[in-house]
Amino acid sequence: MPERSRLSRQTALFASVEPMTASRQRFSDNQRDRRSDLNSLKMAWRSSGLTQMCRCLLLVTLFLPREMTSSFLTVNGETENYILNTWRGFQESLNCAVQNHTREEELLWYREDGTVDLKSGNKINSSSVCVSSISENDNGVTFTCKLQRDQSVSVSVVLNVIFSPLLSGDDFQTVEEGSDVRLVCNVKANPQAQMMWYKNSSILNLEKNYQVQQTSESLQLSIAKVKKSDNGTYRCFASSSVGTVSKDFHLFVTDKAAAIPIEPIIAASVVVFLTLCFGLIARRQRIMKLCIKGEEPQRETAL
């Protein structure tokens, strides 16, 4: 009997636990279903948001005016302003092209602030200019390609012309002893040149009356109160990484002319003039009588 009683209680307990387990299982399934539904809603909302965004972007792209498309220019493949290194005597070609264009675009070329004349077939979508016989005067010159309908779209090229020093100046100067003189050696160079004065093939020793001044464009030698010993040939040397040149300046110092006393000459002239005036005044009456006697024979003849 006790054994049967114990078995019956266990059977009743298992019977009561089974419904509780089933209930928990159903609750867990419901939670899982809710989470699945929530994830589905989130995915649907994200998909809807992306779809709406794509639609908006599509509409904006379709209805944008053609002028607002992102066209840009290149010059010799460069999209930004740049410096073109070249040499004196060379020839350079600048090729401008419109990138990402949706229609035919007209191009303009400028040299500094002036327009460059282009042929009709050298304006649409691509354009080229040729810079021939490049000289030192082209150094630093800017060429700019612009979009005709929107000139804020542009690319500029600055020429960096490399050349050896070029010297110029007055070859011969003649000066009187005791005067001041200045020898000016003008220079053009890129890169900038180092300069020096020589006299009669030797480095010039700067004496008290010598003064040297150098700028980016010239080397000046000033000589105060020149002497006979300053006579000679002065050579201007200019040297840079691309070449060395020189130029001769010949200085001739002449003897100082004898000074003519001007004040005594003026005083003597005044004395002579006054003497003549007083002499004429003193002999005025005699002169008048001579004039009257000369007129009387003419009157008698007339009668």
PDB file of C-alpha atoms in Angstrom:
ATOM      1  CA  MET A   1       0.000   0.000   0.000  1.00  0.00           C
ATOM      2  CA  PRO A   2       2.652   2.552   0.829  1.00  0.00           C
ATOM      3  CA  GLU A   3       4.400   1.720  -2.389  1.00  0.00           C
ATOM      4  CA  ARG A   4       1.252   2.231  -4.408  1.00  0.00           C
ATOM      5  CA  SER A   5       0.639   5.512  -2.682  1.00  0.00           C
ATOM      6  CA  ARG A   6       4.118   6.776  -3.520  1.00  0.00           C
ATOM      7  CA  LEU A   7       3.763   5.763  -7.152  1.00  0.00           C
ATOM      8  CA  SER A   8       0.431   7.493  -7.428  1.00  0.00           C
ATOM      9  CA  ARG A   9       1.878  10.743  -6.027  1.00  0.00           C
ATOM     10  CA  GLN A  10       4.780  10.631  -8.522  1.00  0.00           C
ATOM     11  CA  THR A  11       2.331  10.021 -11.347  1.00  0.00           C
ATOM     12  CA  ALA A  12       0.256  12.993 -10.229  1.00  0.00           C
ATOM     13  CA  LEU A  13       3.346  15.188  -9.978  1.00  0.00           C
ATOM     14  CA  PHE A  14       4.528  14.300 -13.483  1.00  0.00           C
ATOM     15  CA  ALA A  15       1.033  14.955 -14.742  1.00  0.00           C
ATOM     16  CA  SER A  16       1.074  18.443 -13.193  1.00  0.00           C
ATOM     17  CA  VAL A  17       4.614  19.266 -14.472  1.00  0.00           C
ATOM     18  CA  GLU A  18       3.810  18.340 -18.070  1.00  0.00           C
ATOM     19  CA  PRO A  19       1.252  21.103 -18.562  1.00  0.00           C
ATOM     20  CA  MET A  20       3.639  23.659 -17.048  1.00  0.00           C
ATOM     21  CA  THR A  21       6.406  22.613 -19.453  1.00  0.00           C
ATOM     22  CA  ALA A  22       4.075  22.878 -22.401  1.00  0.00           C
ATOM     23  CA  SER A  23       2.974  26.310 -21.251  1.00  0.00           C
ATOM     24  CA  ARG A  24       6.557  27.497 -20.993  1.00  0.00           C
ATOM     25  CA  GLN A  25       7.287  26.129 -24.448  1.00  0.00           C
ATOM     26  CA  ARG A  26       4.343  28.014 -25.931  1.00  0.00           C
ATOM     27  CA  PHE A  27       5.495  31.241 -24.205  1.00  0.00           C
ATOM     28  CA  SER A  28       9.000  30.794 -25.623  1.00  0.00           C
ATOM     29  CA  ASP A  29       7.592  30.206 -29.092  1.00  0.00           C
ATOM     30  CA  ASN A  30       5.472  33.346 -28.800  1.00  0.00           C
ATOM     31  CA  GLN A  31       8.512  35.396 -27.797  1.00  0.00           C
ATOM     32  CA  ARG A  32      10.451  34.026 -30.732  1.00  0.00           C
ATOM     33  CA  ASP A  33       7.629  34.847 -33.115  1.00  0.00           C
ATOM     34  CA  ARG A  34       7.417  38.409 -31.758  1.00  0.00           C
ATOM     35  CA  ARG A  35      11.148  38.914 -32.243  1.00  0.00           C
ATOM     36  CA  SER A  36      10.932  37.568 -35.782  1.00  0.00           C
ATOM     37  CA  ASP A  37       8.053  39.942 -36.515  1.00  0.00           C
ATOM     38  CA  LEU A  38       9.998  42.862 -35.067  1.00  0.00           C
ATOM     39  CA  ASN A  39      13.061  42.060 -37.161  1.00  0.00           C
ATOM     40  CA  SER A  40      10.873  41.790 -40.240  1.00  0.00           C
ATOM     41  CA  LEU A  41       9.401  45.222 -39.507  1.00  0.00           C
ATOM     42  CA  LYS A  42      12.856  46.745 -39.069  1.00  0.00           C
ATOM     43  CA  MET A  43      14.075  45.235 -42.333  1.00  0.00           C
ATOM     44  CA  ALA A  44      10.968  46.421 -44.145  1.00  0.00           C
ATOM     45  CA  TRP A  45      11.415  49.970 -42.762  1.00  0.00           C
ATOM     46  CA  ARG A  46      15.070  50.059 -43.797  1.00  0.00           C
ATOM     47  CA  SER A  47      14.243  48.734 -47.223  1.00  0.00           C
ATOM     48  CA  SER A  48      11.502  51.330 -47.575  1.00  0.00           C
ATOM     49  CA  GLY A  49      13.860  54.134 -46.464  1.00  0.00           C
ATOM     50  CA  LEU A  50      16.547  53.076 -48.941  1.00  0.00           C
ATOM     51  CA  THR A  51      13.974  52.829 -51.685  1.00  0.00           C
ATOM     52  CA  GLN A  52      12.690  56.312 -50.984  1.00  0.00           C
ATOM     53  CA  MET A  53      16.233  57.700 -50.898  1.00  0.00           C
ATOM     54  CA  CYS A  54      17.061  56.058 -54.209  1.00  0.00           C
ATOM     55  CA  ARG A  55      13.896  57.460 -55.728  1.00  0.00           C
ATOM     56  CA  CYS A  56      14.758  60.970 -54.508  1.00  0.00           C
ATOM     57  CA  LEU A  57      18.292  60.748 -55.901  1.00  0.00           C
ATOM     58  CA  LEU A  58      16.941  59.475 -59.207  1.00  0.00           C
ATOM     59  CA  LEU A  59      14.447  62.345 -59.453  1.00  0.00           C
ATOM     60  CA  VAL A  60      17.111  64.924 -58.573  1.00  0.00           C
ATOM     61  CA  THR A  61      19.446  63.506 -61.191  1.00  0.00           C
ATOM     62  CA  LEU A  62      16.748  63.432 -63.878  1.00  0.00           C
ATOM     63  CA  PHE A  63      15.500  66.965 -63.273  1.00  0.00           C
ATOM     64  CA  LEU A  64      18.835  68.739 -62.738  1.00  0.00           C
ATOM     65  CA  PRO A  65      19.561  71.291 -65.521  1.00  0.00           C
ATOM     66  CA  ARG A  66      22.281  70.218 -67.887  1.00  0.00           C
ATOM     67  CA  GLU A  67      24.349  73.297 -66.924  1.00  0.00           C
ATOM     68  CA  MET A  68      24.799  71.873 -63.434  1.00  0.00           C
ATOM     69  CA  THR A  69      26.574  68.713 -64.526  1.00  0.00           C
ATOM     70  CA  SER A  70      30.059  68.296 -63.057  1.00  0.00           C
ATOM     71  CA  SER A  71      32.170  69.027 -66.139  1.00  0.00           C
ATOM     72  CA  PHE A  72      35.821  69.856 -65.503  1.00  0.00           C
ATOM     73  CA  LEU A  73      38.908  70.733 -67.524  1.00  0.00           C
ATOM     74  CA  THR A  74      42.344  69.232 -67.937  1.00  0.00           C
ATOM     75  CA  VAL A  75      45.440  70.835 -69.467  1.00  0.00           C
ATOM     76  CA  ASN A  76      48.042  68.298 -70.569  1.00  0.00           C
ATOM     77  CA  GLY A  77      46.285  65.842 -68.259  1.00  0.00           C
ATOM     78  CA  GLU A  78      46.444  68.125 -65.197  1.00  0.00           C
ATOM     79  CA  THR A  79      43.211  69.049 -63.410  1.00  0.00           C
ATOM     80  CA  GLU A  80      44.778  71.748 -61.195  1.00  0.00           C
ATOM     81  CA  ASN A  81      46.865  74.857 -61.856  1.00  0.00           C
ATOM     82  CA  TYR A  82      50.520  73.946 -62.316  1.00  0.00           C
ATOM     83  CA  ILE A  83      53.973  75.248 -63.329  1.00  0.00           C
ATOM     84  CA  LEU A  84      55.478  74.086 -66.617  1.00  0.00           C
ATOM     85  CA  ASN A  85      59.294  73.997 -66.637  1.00  0.00           C
ATOM     86  CA  THR A  86      60.745  74.751 -70.055  1.00  0.00           C
ATOM     87  CA  TRP A  87      63.896  76.192 -71.678  1.00  0.00           C
ATOM     88  CA  ARG A  88      64.695  79.268 -73.722  1.00  0.00           C
ATOM     89  CA  GLY A  89      64.285  78.472 -77.427  1.00  0.00           C
ATOM     90  CA  PHE A  90      61.956  75.510 -76.802  1.00  0.00           C
ATOM     91  CA  GLN A  91      58.397  75.014 -78.075  1.00  0.00           C
ATOM     92  CA  GLU A  92      55.526  73.916 -75.848  1.00  0.00           C
ATOM     93  CA  SER A  93      52.003  72.698 -76.698  1.00  0.00           C
ATOM     94  CA  LEU A  94      49.152  73.191 -74.217  1.00  0.00           C
ATOM     95  CA  ASN A  95      46.162  70.871 -74.740  1.00  0.00           C
ATOM     96  CA  CYS A  96      42.903  71.679 -72.946  1.00  0.00           C
ATOM     97  CA  ALA A  97      39.998  69.192 -72.853  1.00  0.00           C
ATOM     98  CA  VAL A  98      36.518  69.072 -71.296  1.00  0.00           C
ATOM     99  CA  GLN A  99      35.938  66.004 -69.139  1.00  0.00           C
ATOM    100  CA  ASN A 100      32.569  64.503 -68.153  1.00  0.00           C
ATOM    101  CA  HIS A 101      30.623  66.742 -70.528  1.00  0.00           C
ATOM    102  CA  THR A 102      27.086  65.974 -71.697  1.00  0.00           C
ATOM    103  CA  ARG A 103      27.010  68.433 -74.584  1.00  0.00           C
ATOM    104  CA  GLU A 104      29.410  70.354 -76.798  1.00  0.00           C
ATOM    105  CA  GLU A 105      31.383  72.892 -74.767  1.00  0.00           C
ATOM    106  CA  GLU A 106      33.214  75.936 -76.112  1.00  0.00           C
ATOM    107  CA  LEU A 107      36.634  76.733 -74.685  1.00  0.00           C
ATOM    108  CA  LEU A 108      38.570  79.991 -74.286  1.00  0.00           C
ATOM    109  CA  TRP A 109      42.327  80.562 -73.943  1.00  0.00           C
ATOM    110  CA  TYR A 110      43.936  83.553 -72.217  1.00  0.00           C
ATOM    111  CA  ARG A 111      47.547  84.752 -72.166  1.00  0.00           C
ATOM    112  CA  GLU A 112      47.692  86.807 -68.963  1.00  0.00           C
ATOM    113  CA  ASP A 113      44.607  89.077 -69.335  1.00  0.00           C
ATOM    114  CA  GLY A 114      44.386  88.963 -73.140  1.00  0.00           C
ATOM    115  CA  THR A 115      42.419  86.412 -75.155  1.00  0.00           C
ATOM    116  CA  VAL A 116      44.151  84.068 -77.598  1.00  0.00           C
ATOM    117  CA  ASP A 117      42.656  83.898 -81.107  1.00  0.00           C
ATOM    118  CA  LEU A 118      41.457  80.367 -81.874  1.00  0.00           C
ATOM    119  CA  LYS A 119      40.311  78.835 -85.130  1.00  0.00           C
ATOM    120  CA  SER A 120      36.710  77.620 -85.321  1.00  0.00           C
ATOM    121  CA  GLY A 121      37.767  73.967 -85.254  1.00  0.00           C
ATOM    122  CA  ASN A 122      39.939  74.510 -82.188  1.00  0.00           C
ATOM    123  CA  LYS A 123      37.276  75.550 -79.675  1.00  0.00           C
ATOM    124  CA  ILE A 124      34.775  72.735 -79.058  1.00  0.00           C
ATOM    125  CA  ASN A 125      35.414  70.184 -76.269  1.00  0.00           C
ATOM    126  CA  SER A 126      39.192  70.367 -76.814  1.00  0.00           C
ATOM    127  CA  SER A 127      41.597  73.157 -77.733  1.00  0.00           C
ATOM    128  CA  SER A 128      45.351  73.536 -78.131  1.00  0.00           C
ATOM    129  CA  VAL A 129      47.746  76.481 -78.182  1.00  0.00           C
ATOM    130  CA  CYS A 130      51.381  76.317 -79.241  1.00  0.00           C
ATOM    131  CA  VAL A 131      54.013  78.529 -77.603  1.00  0.00           C
ATOM    132  CA  SER A 132      56.939  78.624 -80.024  1.00  0.00           C
ATOM    133  CA  SER A 133      60.410  80.130 -79.740  1.00  0.00           C
ATOM    134  CA  ILE A 134      60.097  80.605 -76.005  1.00  0.00           C
ATOM    135  CA  SER A 135      62.227  83.505 -74.773  1.00  0.00           C
ATOM    136  CA  GLU A 136      63.282  84.947 -71.439  1.00  0.00           C
ATOM    137  CA  ASN A 137      60.360  87.374 -71.739  1.00  0.00           C
ATOM    138  CA  ASP A 138      57.926  84.422 -71.460  1.00  0.00           C
ATOM    139  CA  ASN A 139      59.188  83.550 -67.996  1.00  0.00           C
ATOM    140  CA  GLY A 140      56.324  83.814 -65.496  1.00  0.00           C
ATOM    141  CA  VAL A 141      53.637  84.216 -68.184  1.00  0.00           C
ATOM    142  CA  THR A 142      50.308  82.527 -67.344  1.00  0.00           C
ATOM    143  CA  PHE A 143      48.136  80.689 -69.893  1.00  0.00           C
ATOM    144  CA  THR A 144      44.564  79.887 -68.784  1.00  0.00           C
ATOM    145  CA  CYS A 145      41.944  77.635 -70.368  1.00  0.00           C
ATOM    146  CA  LYS A 146      38.322  78.424 -69.417  1.00  0.00           C
ATOM    147  CA  LEU A 147      34.878  76.995 -70.051  1.00  0.00           C
ATOM    148  CA  GLN A 148      32.988  79.575 -72.105  1.00  0.00           C
ATOM    149  CA  ARG A 149      29.602  79.126 -70.362  1.00  0.00           C
ATOM    150  CA  ASP A 150      31.121  79.095 -66.867  1.00  0.00           C
ATOM    151  CA  GLN A 151      34.496  80.828 -66.738  1.00  0.00           C
ATOM    152  CA  SER A 152      34.984  79.878 -63.095  1.00  0.00           C
ATOM    153  CA  VAL A 153      35.837  76.420 -64.465  1.00  0.00           C
ATOM    154  CA  SER A 154      39.466  76.887 -65.528  1.00  0.00           C
ATOM    155  CA  VAL A 155      43.011  75.544 -65.368  1.00  0.00           C
ATOM    156  CA  SER A 156      46.105  77.806 -65.511  1.00  0.00           C
ATOM    157  CA  VAL A 157      49.675  77.034 -66.570  1.00  0.00           C
ATOM    158  CA  VAL A 158      52.612  79.249 -65.542  1.00  0.00           C
ATOM    159  CA  LEU A 159      55.746  79.058 -67.697  1.00  0.00           C
ATOM    160  CA  ASN A 160      59.012  78.705 -65.794  1.00  0.00           C
ATOM    161  CA  VAL A 161      61.587  79.469 -68.505  1.00  0.00           C
ATOM    162  CA  ILE A 162      65.099  78.347 -67.563  1.00  0.00           C
ATOM    163  CA  PHE A 163      67.974  80.193 -69.252  1.00  0.00           C
ATOM    164  CA  SER A 164      71.591  81.161 -68.634  1.00  0.00           C
ATOM    165  CA  PRO A 165      72.406  84.779 -67.636  1.00  0.00           C
ATOM    166  CA  LEU A 166      71.998  87.533 -70.251  1.00  0.00           C
ATOM    167  CA  LEU A 167      74.070  90.695 -69.697  1.00  0.00           C
ATOM    168  CA  SER A 168      73.712  94.202 -71.129  1.00  0.00           C
ATOM    169  CA  GLY A 169      74.947  97.729 -70.447  1.00  0.00           C
ATOM    170  CA  ASP A 170      76.954 100.706 -71.763  1.00  0.00           C
ATOM    171  CA  ASP A 171      80.199  99.257 -73.158  1.00  0.00           C
ATOM    172  CA  PHE A 172      82.231 102.492 -73.220  1.00  0.00           C
ATOM    173  CA  GLN A 173      82.241 105.444 -70.858  1.00  0.00           C
ATOM    174  CA  THR A 174      84.495 108.504 -70.898  1.00  0.00           C
ATOM    175  CA  VAL A 175      84.722 110.600 -67.751  1.00  0.00           C
ATOM    176  CA  GLU A 176      86.809 113.529 -66.631  1.00  0.00           C
ATOM    177  CA  GLU A 177      89.238 113.052 -63.790  1.00  0.00           C
ATOM    178  CA  GLY A 178      87.695 114.026 -60.464  1.00  0.00           C
ATOM    179  CA  SER A 179      84.123 113.258 -61.599  1.00  0.00           C
ATOM    180  CA  ASP A 180      81.810 110.465 -60.410  1.00  0.00           C
ATOM    181  CA  VAL A 181      80.879 107.520 -62.638  1.00  0.00           C
ATOM    182  CA  ARG A 182      78.636 104.462 -62.418  1.00  0.00           C
ATOM    183  CA  LEU A 183      78.993 101.201 -64.378  1.00  0.00           C
ATOM    184  CA  VAL A 184      75.717  99.276 -64.601  1.00  0.00           C
ATOM    185  CA  CYS A 185      75.697  95.602 -65.631  1.00  0.00           C
ATOM    186  CA  ASN A 186      72.087  94.571 -66.321  1.00  0.00           C
ATOM    187  CA  VAL A 187      71.267  90.870 -65.953  1.00  0.00           C
ATOM    188  CA  LYS A 188      68.399  88.509 -66.727  1.00  0.00           C
ATOM    189  CA  ALA A 189      68.703  84.953 -65.448  1.00  0.00           C
ATOM    190  CA  ASN A 190      66.608  82.026 -64.267  1.00  0.00           C
ATOM    191  CA  PRO A 191      67.677  80.721 -61.830  1.00  0.00           C
ATOM    192  CA  GLN A 192      69.144  83.884 -60.322  1.00  0.00           C
ATOM    193  CA  ALA A 193      72.848  84.436 -60.967  1.00  0.00           C
ATOM    194  CA  GLN A 194      75.736  85.263 -58.650  1.00  0.00           C
ATOM    195  CA  MET A 195      77.658  88.293 -59.922  1.00  0.00           C
ATOM    196  CA  MET A 196      81.126  89.825 -59.454  1.00  0.00           C
ATOM    197  CA  TRP A 197      83.294  92.630 -60.841  1.00  0.00           C
ATOM    198  CA  TYR A 198      86.816  92.122 -62.243  1.00  0.00           C
ATOM    199  CA  LYS A 199      89.297  94.800 -63.343  1.00  0.00           C
ATOM    200  CA  ASN A 200      91.923  94.000 -65.938  1.00  0.00           C
ATOM    201  CA  SER A 201      91.338  90.234 -65.452  1.00  0.00           C
ATOM    202  CA  SER A 202      91.712  90.390 -61.639  1.00  0.00           C
ATOM    203  CA  ILE A 203      89.091  90.427 -58.914  1.00  0.00           C
ATOM    204  CA  LEU A 204      88.243  94.049 -58.174  1.00  0.00           C
ATOM    205  CA  ASN A 205      89.604  95.279 -54.857  1.00  0.00           C
ATOM    206  CA  LEU A 206      87.032  97.591 -53.358  1.00  0.00           C
ATOM    207  CA  GLU A 207      88.791 100.820 -52.480  1.00  0.00           C
ATOM    208  CA  LYS A 208      87.362 103.701 -50.487  1.00  0.00           C
ATOM    209  CA  ASN A 209      85.934 105.380 -53.543  1.00  0.00           C
ATOM    210  CA  TYR A 210      84.360 102.126 -54.876  1.00  0.00           C
ATOM    211  CA  GLN A 211      80.851 100.985 -54.010  1.00  0.00           C
ATOM    212  CA  VAL A 212      79.094  97.860 -55.337  1.00  0.00           C
ATOM    213  CA  GLN A 213      75.345  97.334 -55.262  1.00  0.00           C
ATOM    214  CA  GLN A 214      73.565  94.205 -56.528  1.00  0.00           C
ATOM    215  CA  THR A 215      69.869  93.614 -57.190  1.00  0.00           C
ATOM    216  CA  SER A 216      68.031  90.801 -58.950  1.00  0.00           C
ATOM    217  CA  GLU A 217      68.300  92.800 -62.199  1.00  0.00           C
ATOM    218  CA  SER A 218      71.738  94.470 -62.116  1.00  0.00           C
ATOM    219  CA  LEU A 219      75.209  94.770 -60.615  1.00  0.00           C
ATOM    220  CA  GLN A 220      76.355  98.391 -60.211  1.00  0.00           C
ATOM    221  CA  LEU A 221      79.829  99.759 -59.590  1.00  0.00           C
ATOM    222  CA  SER A 222      79.996 103.389 -58.430  1.00  0.00           C
ATOM    223  CA  ILE A 223      83.344 105.231 -58.445  1.00  0.00           C
ATOM    224  CA  ALA A 224      83.570 108.596 -56.700  1.00  0.00           C
ATOM    225  CA  LYS A 225      86.115 111.198 -57.896  1.00  0.00           C
ATOM    226  CA  VAL A 226      87.781 108.983 -60.450  1.00  0.00           C
ATOM    227  CA  LYS A 227      91.533 109.068 -60.848  1.00  0.00           C
ATOM    228  CA  LYS A 228      93.809 108.177 -63.705  1.00  0.00           C
ATOM    229  CA  SER A 229      94.444 104.849 -61.998  1.00  0.00           C
ATOM    230  CA  ASP A 230      90.739 103.985 -62.395  1.00  0.00           C
ATOM    231  CA  ASN A 231      91.189 103.903 -66.152  1.00  0.00           C
ATOM    232  CA  GLY A 232      90.839 100.377 -67.616  1.00  0.00           C
ATOM    233  CA  THR A 233      88.528  97.483 -68.486  1.00  0.00           C
ATOM    234  CA  TYR A 234      85.987  96.295 -65.936  1.00  0.00           C
ATOM    235  CA  ARG A 235      84.453  92.840 -66.472  1.00  0.00           C
ATOM    236  CA  CYS A 236      81.068  91.791 -65.105  1.00  0.00           C
ATOM    237  CA  PHE A 237      80.767  88.055 -64.364  1.00  0.00           C
ATOM    238  CA  ALA A 238      77.426  86.278 -63.853  1.00  0.00           C
ATOM    239  CA  SER A 239      77.204  82.605 -62.917  1.00  0.00           C
ATOM    240  CA  SER A 240      74.219  80.290 -62.344  1.00  0.00           C
ATOM    241  CA  SER A 241      73.571  76.559 -62.324  1.00  0.00           C
ATOM    242  CA  VAL A 242      72.937  76.616 -66.089  1.00  0.00           C
ATOM    243  CA  GLY A 243      75.842  78.769 -67.295  1.00  0.00           C
ATOM    244  CA  THR A 244      78.464  81.492 -66.763  1.00  0.00           C
ATOM    245  CA  VAL A 245      78.844  84.627 -68.921  1.00  0.00           C
ATOM    246  CA  SER A 246      80.779  87.892 -68.787  1.00  0.00           C
ATOM    247  CA  LYS A 247      80.691  91.369 -70.313  1.00  0.00           C
ATOM    248  CA  ASP A 248      83.412  94.051 -70.571  1.00  0.00           C
ATOM    249  CA  PHE A 249      82.955  97.711 -69.671  1.00  0.00           C
ATOM    250  CA  HIS A 250      85.690 100.137 -70.800  1.00  0.00           C
ATOM    251  CA  LEU A 251      86.325 103.270 -68.713  1.00  0.00           C
ATOM    252  CA  PHE A 252      88.422 106.120 -70.115  1.00  0.00           C
ATOM    253  CA  VAL A 253      89.538 108.832 -67.682  1.00  0.00           C
ATOM    254  CA  THR A 254      90.565 112.103 -69.352  1.00  0.00           C
ATOM    255  CA  ASP A 255      92.607 114.958 -67.952  1.00  0.00           C
ATOM    256  CA  LYS A 256      90.774 117.542 -65.993  1.00  0.00           C
ATOM    257  CA  ALA A 257      90.167 120.588 -68.204  1.00  0.00           C
ATOM    258  CA  ALA A 258      91.618 123.943 -67.084  1.00  0.00           C
ATOM    259  CA  ALA A 259      88.964 125.955 -65.360  1.00  0.00           C
ATOM    260  CA  ILE A 260      88.103 129.197 -67.178  1.00  0.00           C
ATOM    261  CA  PRO A 261      87.378 132.067 -64.738  1.00  0.00           C
ATOM    262  CA  ILE A 262      83.882 133.121 -65.678  1.00  0.00           C
ATOM    263  CA  GLU A 263      83.443 135.932 -63.168  1.00  0.00           C
ATOM    264  CA  PRO A 264      86.407 138.035 -64.438  1.00  0.00           C
ATOM    265  CA  ILE A 265      85.165 137.653 -68.025  1.00  0.00           C
ATOM    266  CA  ILE A 266      81.718 138.879 -67.044  1.00  0.00           C
ATOM    267  CA  ALA A 267      83.217 141.822 -65.142  1.00  0.00           C
ATOM    268  CA  ALA A 268      85.419 142.820 -68.105  1.00  0.00           C
ATOM    269  CA  SER A 269      82.465 142.630 -70.482  1.00  0.00           C
ATOM    270  CA  VAL A 270      80.439 144.938 -68.257  1.00  0.00           C
ATOM    271  CA  VAL A 271      83.326 147.469 -68.086  1.00  0.00           C
ATOM    272  CA  VAL A 272      83.706 147.527 -71.882  1.00  0.00           C
ATOM    273  CA  PHE A 273      79.979 148.001 -72.370  1.00  0.00           C
ATOM    274  CA  LEU A 274      79.802 150.889 -69.910  1.00  0.00           C
ATOM    275  CA  THR A 275      82.872 152.563 -71.450  1.00  0.00           C
ATOM    276  CA  LEU A 276      81.249 152.476 -74.887  1.00  0.00           C
ATOM    277  CA  CYS A 277      78.023 153.924 -73.500  1.00  0.00           C
ATOM    278  CA  PHE A 278      79.815 156.809 -71.717  1.00  0.00           C
ATOM    279  CA  GLY A 279      81.895 157.533 -74.847  1.00  0.00           C
ATOM    280  CA  LEU A 280      78.789 157.795 -76.993  1.00  0.00           C
ATOM    281  CA  ILE A 281      77.109 160.088 -74.506  1.00  0.00           C
ATOM    282  CA  ALA A 282      80.181 162.369 -74.257  1.00  0.00           C
ATOM    283  CA  ARG A 283      80.383 162.780 -78.055  1.00  0.00           C
ATOM    284  CA  ARG A 284      76.694 163.045 -78.647  1.00  0.00           C
ATOM    285  CA  GLN A 285      76.768 166.766 -79.607  1.00  0.00           C
ATOM    286  CA  ARG A 286      79.578 166.283 -82.106  1.00  0.00           C
ATOM    287  CA  ILE A 287      77.789 163.369 -83.667  1.00  0.00           C
ATOM    288  CA  MET A 288      74.610 165.414 -83.945  1.00  0.00           C
ATOM    289  CA  LYS A 289      76.500 168.296 -85.677  1.00  0.00           C
ATOM    290  CA  LEU A 290      77.975 165.894 -88.204  1.00  0.00           C
ATOM    291  CA  CYS A 291      74.519 164.521 -88.933  1.00  0.00           C
ATOM    292  CA  ILE A 292      73.123 168.095 -89.460  1.00  0.00           C
ATOM    293  CA  LYS A 293      75.967 169.076 -91.821  1.00  0.00           C
ATOM    294  CA  GLY A 294      75.302 166.004 -93.809  1.00  0.00           C
ATOM    295  CA  GLU A 295      71.652 166.997 -94.316  1.00  0.00           C
ATOM    296  CA  GLU A 296      72.298 170.678 -95.483  1.00  0.00           C
ATOM    297  CA  PRO A 297      73.709 169.896 -99.012  1.00  0.00           C
ATOM    298  CA  GLN A 298      70.637 167.717 -99.611  1.00  0.00           C
ATOM    299  CA  ARG A 299      68.323 170.657 -98.795  1.00  0.00           C
ATOM    300  CA  GLU A 300      70.188 173.060-101.160  1.00  0.00           C
ATOM    301  CA  THR A 301      69.937 170.570-103.960  1.00  0.00           C
ATOM    302  CA  ALA A 302      66.222 170.230-103.361  1.00  0.00           C
ATOM    303  CA  LEU A 303      65.729 174.060-103.678  1.00  0.00           C
TER     304      LEU A 303
END
